[in-house]
Amino acid sequence: GAPLACLKASSATDDYQSFLAAVPGRVLADVYEKHGSRLLELNVRAFLGVRGATSVNAGIRRTIRDEPHRFLAYNNGIVATVDSIELDEAGIKSVRGLQIVNGAQTTASLFRARRQDKVPLDGIQVPVKIICVGSDHLDRMVGAISRSANSQNTVQPADFSANDPFHVAVENLANNVFLEDRIGRWFYERARGSYSAAEAKAATAAQKRRFKAETPKTRRFDKTDL
């Protein structure tokens, strides 16, 4: 609803611009609710869920629920790339091609806390580094950013190949080729955790039944299986 105040970080090269800001948690949750995993297409992982009391995501959930005013201090923040950015005197007015390349767990945790735990997210601020990258440098830089920034949850070697054209092509086939019954299809988990993320995105009982009928876990396979 208003420009996002930011600090421009100087760069000695002309292949990218970088900005530092604090984004309201509710805004990130709104964007994730609207676009879902499309926001994370250049990330090496989708949301990994809340597994165990000592997991990183369980810790993020506790901070959101119990100490929202300390979220900015505790959280490592997110790294996002954009294709273009529009600025005015007040800060960032708009961005195009937003992709969260590091911070899928933070973003999805905020959405989950609001929807499932009924936490309003008031007062939560998320540190963010926004990198505006020209299309000529996008693929190379995003891979390097992911390798450098992803350090909270363990990244498996296979995760880094998630955005290879081959795996994207297989995912597109899985999404668009149905079985002979014209109901079921295979689910290719190109980014680790994307099956659980897609399952959680089904909000209504009817959507959940459709998802399970169309892509049961028995027809899920990942890069390692392939």
GROMACS .gro file of N, CA, C and O in nm, residues 30-105:
model
  304
   30ASP      N    1   0.100  -1.239   0.242
   30ASP     CA    2   0.002  -1.208   0.137
   30ASP      C    3   0.053  -1.251   0.001
   30ASP      O    4  -0.021  -1.310  -0.079
   31VAL      N    5   0.180  -1.221  -0.028
   31VAL     CA    6   0.237  -1.254  -0.159
   31VAL      C    7   0.244  -1.405  -0.176
   31VAL      O    8   0.213  -1.459  -0.283
   32TYR      N    9   0.281  -1.477  -0.069
   32TYR     CA   10   0.289  -1.623  -0.078
   32TYR      C   11   0.151  -1.684  -0.093
   32TYR      O   12   0.133  -1.782  -0.166
   33GLU      N   13   0.052  -1.627  -0.025
   33GLU     CA   14  -0.085  -1.677  -0.037
   33GLU      C   15  -0.135  -1.662  -0.180
   33GLU      O   16  -0.206  -1.748  -0.232
   34LYS      N   17  -0.096  -1.554  -0.246
   34LYS     CA   18  -0.143  -1.527  -0.381
   34LYS      C   19  -0.068  -1.611  -0.484
   34LYS      O   20  -0.129  -1.664  -0.578
   35HIS      N   21   0.063  -1.623  -0.470
   35HIS     CA   22   0.144  -1.685  -0.575
   35HIS      C   23   0.198  -1.824  -0.538
   35HIS      O   24   0.243  -1.897  -0.626
   36GLY      N   25   0.198  -1.860  -0.409
   36GLY     CA   26   0.243  -1.992  -0.368
   36GLY      C   27   0.386  -2.022  -0.409
   36GLY      O   28   0.473  -1.935  -0.408
   37SER      N   29   0.409  -2.147  -0.450
   37SER     CA   30   0.544  -2.192  -0.483
   37SER      C   31   0.600  -2.126  -0.608
   37SER      O   32   0.720  -2.137  -0.635
   38ARG      N   33   0.516  -2.055  -0.686
   38ARG     CA   34   0.568  -1.981  -0.802
   38ARG      C   35   0.668  -1.875  -0.757
   38ARG      O   36   0.758  -1.838  -0.833
   39LEU      N   37   0.651  -1.829  -0.633
   39LEU     CA   38   0.743  -1.730  -0.578
   39LEU      C   39   0.881  -1.789  -0.552
   39LEU      O   40   0.978  -1.716  -0.537
   40LEU      N   41   0.889  -1.923  -0.547
   40LEU     CA   42   1.012  -1.991  -0.508
   40LEU      C   43   1.071  -2.073  -0.622
   40LEU      O   44   1.151  -2.164  -0.598
   41GLU      N   45   1.035  -2.042  -0.747
   41GLU     CA   46   1.078  -2.125  -0.860
   41GLU      C   47   1.229  -2.127  -0.878
   41GLU      O   48   1.285  -2.221  -0.933
   42LEU      N   49   1.298  -2.022  -0.834
   42LEU     CA   50   1.444  -2.017  -0.845
   42LEU      C   51   1.512  -2.057  -0.716
   42LEU      O   52   1.634  -2.051  -0.705
   43ASN      N   53   1.433  -2.100  -0.616
   43ASN     CA   54   1.489  -2.148  -0.491
   43ASN      C   55   1.521  -2.297  -0.506
   43ASN      O   56   1.456  -2.367  -0.584
   44VAL      N   57   1.620  -2.346  -0.433
   44VAL     CA   58   1.657  -2.487  -0.444
   44VAL      C   59   1.564  -2.577  -0.363
   44VAL      O   60   1.567  -2.699  -0.375
   45ARG      N   61   1.479  -2.516  -0.276
   45ARG     CA   62   1.388  -2.595  -0.193
   45ARG      C   63   1.255  -2.524  -0.181
   45ARG      O   64   1.249  -2.402  -0.184
   46ALA      N   65   1.149  -2.604  -0.165
   46ALA     CA   66   1.019  -2.548  -0.127
   46ALA      C   67   1.011  -2.557   0.025
   46ALA      O   68   1.109  -2.584   0.093
   47PHE      N   69   0.891  -2.534   0.081
   47PHE     CA   70   0.875  -2.537   0.226
   47PHE      C   71   0.892  -2.680   0.277
   47PHE      O   72   0.829  -2.773   0.228
   48LEU      N   73   0.979  -2.699   0.377
   48LEU     CA   74   1.010  -2.832   0.429
   48LEU      C   75   0.921  -2.873   0.545
   48LEU      O   76   0.937  -2.983   0.599
   49GLY      N   77   0.829  -2.786   0.587
   49GLY     CA   78   0.738  -2.820   0.694
   49GLY      C   79   0.801  -2.801   0.831
   49GLY      O   80   0.917  -2.764   0.845
   50VAL      N   81   0.721  -2.827   0.935
   50VAL     CA   82   0.767  -2.816   1.074
   50VAL      C   83   0.788  -2.956   1.127
   50VAL      O   84   0.694  -3.026   1.162
   51ARG      N   85   0.913  -2.999   1.131
   51ARG     CA   86   0.944  -3.137   1.169
   51ARG      C   87   1.029  -3.138   1.295
   51ARG      O   88   1.146  -3.103   1.293
   52GLY      N   89   0.968  -3.178   1.406
   52GLY     CA   90   1.041  -3.189   1.532
   52GLY      C   91   1.055  -3.056   1.603
   52GLY      O   92   1.061  -2.950   1.542
   53ALA      N   93   1.062  -3.064   1.736
   53ALA     CA   94   1.065  -2.943   1.817
   53ALA      C   95   1.195  -2.865   1.802
   53ALA      O   96   1.201  -2.746   1.832
   54THR      N   97   1.302  -2.931   1.755
   54THR     CA   98   1.432  -2.864   1.746
   54THR      C   99   1.467  -2.823   1.603
   54THR      O  100   1.577  -2.773   1.580
   55SER      N  101   1.377  -2.843   1.506
   55SER     CA  102   1.408  -2.807   1.368
   55SER      C  103   1.410  -2.655   1.353
   55SER      O  104   1.355  -2.581   1.434
   56VAL      N  105   1.477  -2.610   1.248
   56VAL     CA  106   1.485  -2.465   1.223
   56VAL      C  107   1.346  -2.407   1.204
   56VAL      O  108   1.313  -2.300   1.259
   57ASN      N  109   1.260  -2.475   1.127
   57ASN     CA  110   1.126  -2.422   1.101
   57ASN      C  111   1.040  -2.418   1.226
   57ASN      O  112   0.955  -2.330   1.241
   58ALA      N  113   1.061  -2.514   1.317
   58ALA     CA  114   0.989  -2.511   1.444
   58ALA      C  115   1.032  -2.390   1.526
   58ALA      O  116   0.950  -2.326   1.594
   59GLY      N  117   1.161  -2.355   1.518
   59GLY     CA  118   1.210  -2.237   1.586
   59GLY      C  119   1.152  -2.109   1.528
   59GLY      O  120   1.118  -2.016   1.603
   60ILE      N  121   1.141  -2.104   1.395
   60ILE     CA  122   1.080  -1.987   1.331
   60ILE      C  123   0.935  -1.974   1.377
   60ILE      O  124   0.888  -1.863   1.408
   61ARG      N  125   0.865  -2.086   1.385
   61ARG     CA  126   0.725  -2.083   1.427
   61ARG      C  127   0.711  -2.030   1.569
   61ARG      O  128   0.622  -1.950   1.599
   62ARG      N  129   0.801  -2.074   1.660
   62ARG     CA  130   0.794  -2.028   1.798
   62ARG      C  131   0.818  -1.877   1.807
   62ARG      O  132   0.752  -1.808   1.884
   63THR      N  133   0.913  -1.827   1.727
   63THR     CA  134   0.940  -1.683   1.729
   63THR      C  135   0.819  -1.605   1.679
   63THR      O  136   0.780  -1.504   1.738
   64ILE      N  137   0.757  -1.652   1.571
   64ILE     CA  138   0.638  -1.585   1.517
   64ILE      C  139   0.526  -1.583   1.621
   64ILE      O  140   0.459  -1.481   1.640
   65ARG      N  141   0.509  -1.694   1.689
   65ARG     CA  142   0.397  -1.709   1.782
   65ARG      C  143   0.423  -1.642   1.917
   65ARG      O  144   0.335  -1.575   1.972
   66ASP      N  145   0.546  -1.658   1.970
   66ASP     CA  146   0.574  -1.617   2.107
   66ASP      C  147   0.653  -1.487   2.120
   66ASP      O  148   0.639  -1.415   2.219
   67GLU      N  149   0.737  -1.456   2.023
   67GLU     CA  150   0.822  -1.337   2.031
   67GLU      C  151   0.827  -1.262   1.897
   67GLU      O  152   0.935  -1.240   1.842
   68PRO      N  153   0.712  -1.223   1.845
   68PRO     CA  154   0.710  -1.160   1.713
   68PRO      C  155   0.794  -1.032   1.707
   68PRO      O  156   0.851  -1.000   1.602
   69HIS      N  157   0.803  -0.960   1.819
   69HIS     CA  158   0.879  -0.836   1.821
   69HIS      C  159   1.029  -0.860   1.806
   69HIS      O  160   1.105  -0.767   1.778
   70ARG      N  161   1.075  -0.985   1.823
   70ARG     CA  162   1.217  -1.017   1.809
   70ARG      C  163   1.249  -1.089   1.678
   70ARG      O  164   1.361  -1.134   1.657
   71PHE      N  165   1.150  -1.099   1.590
   71PHE     CA  166   1.170  -1.173   1.466
   71PHE      C  167   1.284  -1.112   1.384
   71PHE      O  168   1.368  -1.182   1.329
   72LEU      N  169   1.286  -0.980   1.375
   72LEU     CA  170   1.389  -0.912   1.296
   72LEU      C  171   1.529  -0.943   1.350
   72LEU      O  172   1.624  -0.957   1.273
   73ALA      N  173   1.540  -0.956   1.482
   73ALA     CA  174   1.670  -0.983   1.543
   73ALA      C  175   1.713  -1.128   1.526
   73ALA      O  176   1.832  -1.156   1.508
   74TYR      N  177   1.617  -1.221   1.532
   74TYR     CA  178   1.650  -1.363   1.530
   74TYR      C  179   1.666  -1.420   1.389
   74TYR      O  180   1.742  -1.514   1.368
   75ASN      N  181   1.592  -1.366   1.293
   75ASN     CA  182   1.584  -1.428   1.161
   75ASN      C  183   1.697  -1.381   1.069
   75ASN      O  184   1.733  -1.263   1.070
   76ASN      N  185   1.750  -1.472   0.990
   76ASN     CA  186   1.856  -1.437   0.896
   76ASN      C  187   1.805  -1.353   0.779
   76ASN      O  188   1.885  -1.294   0.706
   77GLY      N  189   1.674  -1.350   0.761
   77GLY     CA  190   1.618  -1.271   0.652
   77GLY      C  191   1.609  -1.350   0.523
   77GLY      O  192   1.637  -1.470   0.518
   78ILE      N  193   1.569  -1.283   0.418
   78ILE     CA  194   1.552  -1.347   0.288
   78ILE      C  195   1.636  -1.274   0.183
   78ILE      O  196   1.672  -1.158   0.200
   79VAL      N  197   1.664  -1.345   0.077
   79VAL     CA  198   1.733  -1.288  -0.038
   79VAL      C  199   1.641  -1.305  -0.159
   79VAL      O  200   1.596  -1.416  -0.187
   80ALA      N  201   1.612  -1.196  -0.226
   80ALA     CA  202   1.520  -1.200  -0.341
   80ALA      C  203   1.587  -1.137  -0.462
   80ALA      O  204   1.665  -1.042  -0.451
   81THR      N  205   1.556  -1.192  -0.579
   81THR     CA  206   1.601  -1.132  -0.704
   81THR      C  207   1.481  -1.076  -0.778
   81THR      O  208   1.369  -1.128  -0.766
   82VAL      N  209   1.503  -0.970  -0.851
   82VAL     CA  210   1.398  -0.911  -0.934
   82VAL      C  211   1.457  -0.878  -1.071
   82VAL      O  212   1.577  -0.856  -1.085
   83ASP      N  213   1.371  -0.876  -1.172
   83ASP     CA  214   1.413  -0.841  -1.308
   83ASP      C  215   1.428  -0.691  -1.325
   83ASP      O  216   1.513  -0.643  -1.399
   84SER      N  217   1.339  -0.616  -1.258
   84SER     CA  218   1.344  -0.470  -1.267
   84SER      C  219   1.285  -0.412  -1.139
   84SER      O  220   1.211  -0.479  -1.067
   85ILE      N  221   1.320  -0.287  -1.113
   85ILE     CA  222   1.276  -0.223  -0.989
   85ILE      C  223   1.245  -0.077  -1.018
   85ILE      O  224   1.314  -0.011  -1.099
   86GLU      N  225   1.137  -0.026  -0.957
   86GLU     CA  226   1.098   0.114  -0.975
   86GLU      C  227   1.109   0.185  -0.841
   86GLU      O  228   1.054   0.139  -0.740
   87LEU      N  229   1.182   0.296  -0.839
   87LEU     CA  230   1.208   0.370  -0.716
   87LEU      C  231   1.146   0.508  -0.721
   87LEU      O  232   1.129   0.566  -0.829
   88ASP      N  233   1.113   0.561  -0.604
   88ASP     CA  234   1.080   0.703  -0.592
   88ASP      C  235   1.149   0.757  -0.468
   88ASP      O  236   1.230   0.687  -0.406
   89GLU      N  237   1.118   0.877  -0.428
   89GLU     CA  238   1.188   0.938  -0.315
   89GLU      C  239   1.165   0.863  -0.185
   89GLU      O  240   1.248   0.870  -0.094
   90ALA      N  241   1.053   0.792  -0.174
   90ALA     CA  242   1.020   0.722  -0.050
   90ALA      C  243   1.079   0.581  -0.044
   90ALA      O  244   1.081   0.519   0.062
   91GLY      N  245   1.126   0.529  -0.157
   91GLY     CA  246   1.184   0.395  -0.156
   91GLY      C  247   1.143   0.314  -0.278
   91GLY      O  248   1.128   0.368  -0.388
   92ILE      N  249   1.123   0.184  -0.259
   92ILE     CA  250   1.088   0.094  -0.368
   92ILE      C  251   0.938   0.102  -0.394
   92ILE      O  252   0.857   0.072  -0.308
   93LYS      N  253   0.903   0.143  -0.515
   93LYS     CA  254   0.762   0.159  -0.551
   93LYS      C  255   0.704   0.029  -0.606
   93LYS      O  256   0.590  -0.007  -0.579
   94SER      N  257   0.782  -0.042  -0.688
   94SER     CA  258   0.734  -0.169  -0.743
   94SER      C  259   0.852  -0.251  -0.790
   94SER      O  260   0.962  -0.198  -0.813
   95VAL      N  261   0.831  -0.381  -0.802
   95VAL     CA  262   0.932  -0.472  -0.857
   95VAL      C  263   0.864  -0.565  -0.955
   95VAL      O  264   0.743  -0.588  -0.949
   96ARG      N  265   0.942  -0.621  -1.046
   96ARG     CA  266   0.889  -0.716  -1.144
   96ARG      C  267   0.977  -0.841  -1.141
   96ARG      O  268   1.099  -0.833  -1.131
   97GLY      N  269   0.913  -0.957  -1.150
   97GLY     CA  270   0.987  -1.082  -1.154
   97GLY      C  271   1.044  -1.122  -1.020
   97GLY      O  272   1.154  -1.178  -1.012
   98LEU      N  273   0.971  -1.096  -0.911
   98LEU     CA  274   1.019  -1.127  -0.777
   98LEU      C  275   1.036  -1.278  -0.757
   98LEU      O  276   0.944  -1.355  -0.781
   99GLN      N  277   1.155  -1.319  -0.714
   99GLN     CA  278   1.182  -1.459  -0.680
   99GLN      C  279   1.261  -1.463  -0.549
   99GLN      O  280   1.362  -1.393  -0.535
  100ILE      N  281   1.216  -1.543  -0.454
  100ILE     CA  282   1.287  -1.560  -0.328
  100ILE      C  283   1.384  -1.677  -0.345
  100ILE      O  284   1.342  -1.793  -0.351
  101VAL      N  285   1.512  -1.647  -0.357
  101VAL     CA  286   1.612  -1.752  -0.381
  101VAL      C  287   1.668  -1.807  -0.250
  101VAL      O  288   1.728  -1.914  -0.248
  102ASN      N  289   1.651  -1.734  -0.142
  102ASN     CA  290   1.684  -1.783  -0.008
  102ASN      C  291   1.583  -1.724   0.088
  102ASN      O  292   1.566  -1.602   0.092
  103GLY      N  293   1.514  -1.810   0.161
  103GLY     CA  294   1.411  -1.761   0.252
  103GLY      C  295   1.277  -1.827   0.233
  103GLY      O  296   1.175  -1.778   0.282
  104ALA      N  297   1.275  -1.941   0.162
  104ALA     CA  298   1.149  -2.013   0.143
  104ALA      C  299   1.090  -2.056   0.276
  104ALA      O  300   0.968  -2.050   0.296
  105GLN      N  301   1.176  -2.099   0.369
  105GLN     CA  302   1.126  -2.147   0.498
  105GLN      C  303   1.065  -2.033   0.579
  105GLN      O  304   0.959  -2.048   0.641
   0.00000   0.00000   0.00000
